[in-house]
Coordinates of C-alpha atoms in Angstrom, one line a residue:
M161 CA -0.4 0.2 -0.3
P162 CA 1.7 4.0 -0.9
T163 CA 2.2 6.2 1.5
P164 CA 1.0 8.7 1.5
A165 CA 1.9 12.0 0.3
P166 CA 1.2 14.7 2.6
V167 CA -0.4 16.8 1.0
D168 CA -3.5 14.4 2.0
R169 CA -2.1 13.6 5.7
A170 CA -2.4 17.7 6.4
R171 CA -6.1 17.6 4.8
A172 CA -6.8 14.2 7.2
T173 CA -5.1 15.7 10.0
Q174 CA -7.0 18.7 9.4
A175 CA -10.6 17.1 8.6
R176 CA -9.6 15.4 12.1
R177 CA -9.7 18.4 13.7
E178 CA -12.3 20.3 12.9
Q179 CA -14.8 16.8 13.5
I180 CA -13.1 17.2 17.3
V181 CA -13.6 20.6 17.4
G182 CA -17.2 20.8 15.6
A183 CA -17.8 17.5 18.1
T184 CA -16.5 20.2 21.2
I185 CA -19.5 22.6 20.3
E186 CA -22.3 20.7 20.5
V187 CA -21.1 18.7 23.8
L188 CA -20.9 22.0 25.1
A189 CA -23.8 23.3 24.6
E190 CA -26.2 20.0 25.1
R191 CA -23.6 19.0 28.4
G192 CA -22.0 22.1 29.7
Y193 CA -18.4 22.5 30.3
T194 CA -17.8 20.3 32.9
G195 CA -20.2 17.5 30.7
T196 CA -17.7 18.4 28.6
T197 CA -14.8 15.5 28.7
F198 CA -12.6 13.8 26.5
E199 CA -14.7 10.6 26.6
A200 CA -17.9 13.0 26.6
I201 CA -16.7 14.4 22.9
C202 CA -15.1 10.9 22.1
G203 CA -18.7 9.2 21.9
H204 CA -20.0 12.4 19.9
A205 CA -17.7 11.9 17.5
G206 CA -18.1 9.0 17.4
L207 CA -14.3 8.5 17.6
S208 CA -12.5 4.5 18.7
S209 CA -10.4 6.2 21.3
K210 CA -10.1 9.5 23.4
R211 CA -6.0 10.2 22.1
L212 CA -7.8 10.5 19.4
I213 CA -8.2 13.7 20.6
S214 CA -4.9 13.8 22.7
Y215 CA -2.7 13.9 19.4
H216 CA -4.6 17.2 18.1
F217 CA -4.9 18.9 21.7
A218 CA -2.5 18.9 24.6
T219 CA -4.7 19.9 26.8
K220 CA -8.5 20.5 26.6
D221 CA -7.8 23.9 27.1
D222 CA -6.1 24.4 23.8
L223 CA -9.3 21.9 21.9
L224 CA -11.0 25.1 23.6
A225 CA -9.4 27.7 22.0
D226 CA -9.2 26.2 18.8
V227 CA -13.7 26.0 19.6
L228 CA -13.9 29.6 20.3
A229 CA -11.0 31.1 17.5
K230 CA -14.1 28.3 15.3
V231 CA -16.9 30.2 16.7
L232 CA -15.1 33.4 16.2
T233 CA -13.9 33.3 12.9
D234 CA -18.3 31.1 11.7
A235 CA -19.6 34.7 13.0
A236 CA -17.1 36.5 11.1
A237 CA -17.2 35.0 8.2
Y238 CA -21.4 35.9 8.6
M239 CA -21.0 39.1 10.0
H240 CA -18.0 41.3 7.4
P241 CA -19.5 40.9 3.8
R242 CA -22.5 42.7 5.4
I243 CA -20.5 45.6 7.6
V244 CA -18.9 46.0 4.5
A245 CA -21.5 46.6 1.9
A246 CA -23.3 49.3 4.8
E247 CA -22.8 52.8 3.6
G248 CA -21.4 54.7 6.2
P249 CA -20.5 53.8 9.8
R250 CA -23.7 54.8 11.3
E251 CA -25.3 52.2 9.2
K252 CA -22.2 50.0 9.4
L253 CA -23.3 50.2 13.7
A254 CA -26.8 49.6 12.6
T255 CA -25.0 46.3 10.0
Y256 CA -23.2 45.4 12.9
I257 CA -26.1 45.3 15.5
R258 CA -28.1 43.8 13.4
A259 CA -25.4 41.5 11.5
N260 CA -24.6 39.8 15.6
V261 CA -28.0 39.7 16.6
E262 CA -29.1 37.4 13.8
F263 CA -25.6 35.3 14.3
I264 CA -26.6 34.4 17.2
A265 CA -30.2 33.4 16.0
A266 CA -29.0 31.3 13.8
N267 CA -25.9 29.7 15.3
P268 CA -27.3 28.4 19.2
T269 CA -25.4 26.0 19.7
H270 CA -21.9 28.6 19.5
V271 CA -23.5 30.6 21.7
R272 CA -24.3 28.6 24.2
A273 CA -20.3 26.1 23.5
V274 CA -19.0 30.4 24.2
Q275 CA -20.8 31.1 27.4
Q276 CA -20.1 27.8 28.5
I277 CA -16.0 28.3 28.0
A278 CA -16.4 31.7 28.5
F279 CA -19.2 31.1 32.7
N280 CA -16.1 28.4 33.8
A281 CA -12.9 31.0 33.1
A282 CA -11.7 28.7 30.6
P283 CA -8.5 30.8 28.7
T284 CA -10.3 32.5 26.0
S285 CA -8.6 34.2 23.1
A286 CA -8.1 37.6 24.0
G287 CA -6.1 38.1 21.1
A288 CA -9.0 38.1 18.3
Q289 CA -11.5 39.6 21.4
D290 CA -8.8 42.1 22.1
S291 CA -8.4 43.2 17.4
A292 CA -12.5 42.9 17.4
L293 CA -12.9 45.7 20.2
S294 CA -9.9 47.4 18.4
L295 CA -12.1 47.0 14.8
L296 CA -15.1 48.3 16.2
A297 CA -13.7 51.2 18.4
E298 CA -12.1 52.3 15.6
L299 CA -15.6 52.1 12.9
F300 CA -16.4 54.7 16.1
E301 CA -13.9 56.7 15.4
Q302 CA -14.5 56.9 11.6
G303 CA -18.3 57.9 12.3
R304 CA -16.4 61.0 14.6
R305 CA -14.4 61.8 12.5
A306 CA -16.8 61.7 9.7
G307 CA -19.5 63.7 11.5
E308 CA -22.3 61.7 11.9
F309 CA -21.2 60.6 15.9
R310 CA -20.6 62.5 18.6
V311 CA -17.2 62.5 21.1
F312 CA -16.4 59.3 23.2
D313 CA -14.2 57.4 24.8
A314 CA -14.4 54.8 21.0
W315 CA -12.8 51.7 23.4
L316 CA -16.1 52.3 26.3
M317 CA -18.2 52.4 23.3
A318 CA -17.2 49.0 21.8
M319 CA -16.6 47.4 24.6
T320 CA -19.9 48.3 26.2
L321 CA -22.1 47.3 22.5
R322 CA -20.3 44.4 22.8
A323 CA -21.6 43.5 26.6
T324 CA -24.7 44.4 25.8
I325 CA -24.7 42.4 22.5
D326 CA -23.3 39.5 24.7
A327 CA -25.7 39.9 27.5
V328 CA -28.5 40.1 25.2
A329 CA -27.6 36.3 23.7
G330 CA -28.8 35.1 26.4
R331 CA -32.6 36.1 25.4
L332 CA -32.2 35.0 22.5
L333 CA -31.3 31.2 22.7
N334 CA -34.5 32.3 25.1
G335 CA -36.3 33.1 22.4
L336 CA -36.2 36.9 21.9
D337 CA -37.4 38.1 19.0
P338 CA -33.7 38.4 17.2
A339 CA -36.4 40.8 15.0
V340 CA -37.2 42.9 17.9
A341 CA -34.2 43.1 19.8
A342 CA -31.8 43.9 16.8
E343 CA -33.8 47.3 16.4
E344 CA -34.2 47.5 19.7
L345 CA -30.7 47.3 20.1
V346 CA -29.7 49.9 16.7
T347 CA -32.4 52.5 18.0
T348 CA -29.6 52.8 22.0
F349 CA -26.9 52.3 20.6
D350 CA -27.4 54.8 17.2
L351 CA -28.6 57.7 20.6
A352 CA -25.4 57.0 21.6
T353 CA -23.8 57.7 19.0
R354 CA -25.2 60.1 17.3
N355 CA -23.4 63.7 17.3

């Protein structure tokens, strides 16, 4: 039997990692942080041994870091094209809020998994979070320079908006109408930032 080419091995390795991360997201959402063990992930993913997980992830923290990266990547892929297509800072802000709420409503398993990680003080992807806040703060600065937003601390407003959306996520997962939530948040932050 021929030896698999390095490219084939790399694809297989990546596919296995993605399978494990996907299963971990689902187990976190279903069983919570403490119920998310390598054994539970194996069972959910249909893996024969937890060594298949430990081969790819040295620790649970390493695996959870990849879970966070996956959720952030999926959220960015969903939101970024919508935000880029919006015209001007005010519309970009409204689109950012609506796209966040839509992503949360459409991906409850992703959101529950991240909540479990955050609520249990597991390691977070601080670099990615800081980057996302930095981009949001820059949007506020652009709006201020364009005369669309009043003068305020852009980082504080970015943190406030992010914290608000994160707080609303729980209500969205429990049945709050996403369209109503999105429009209320758009109105709130439009009033908070307008010049």
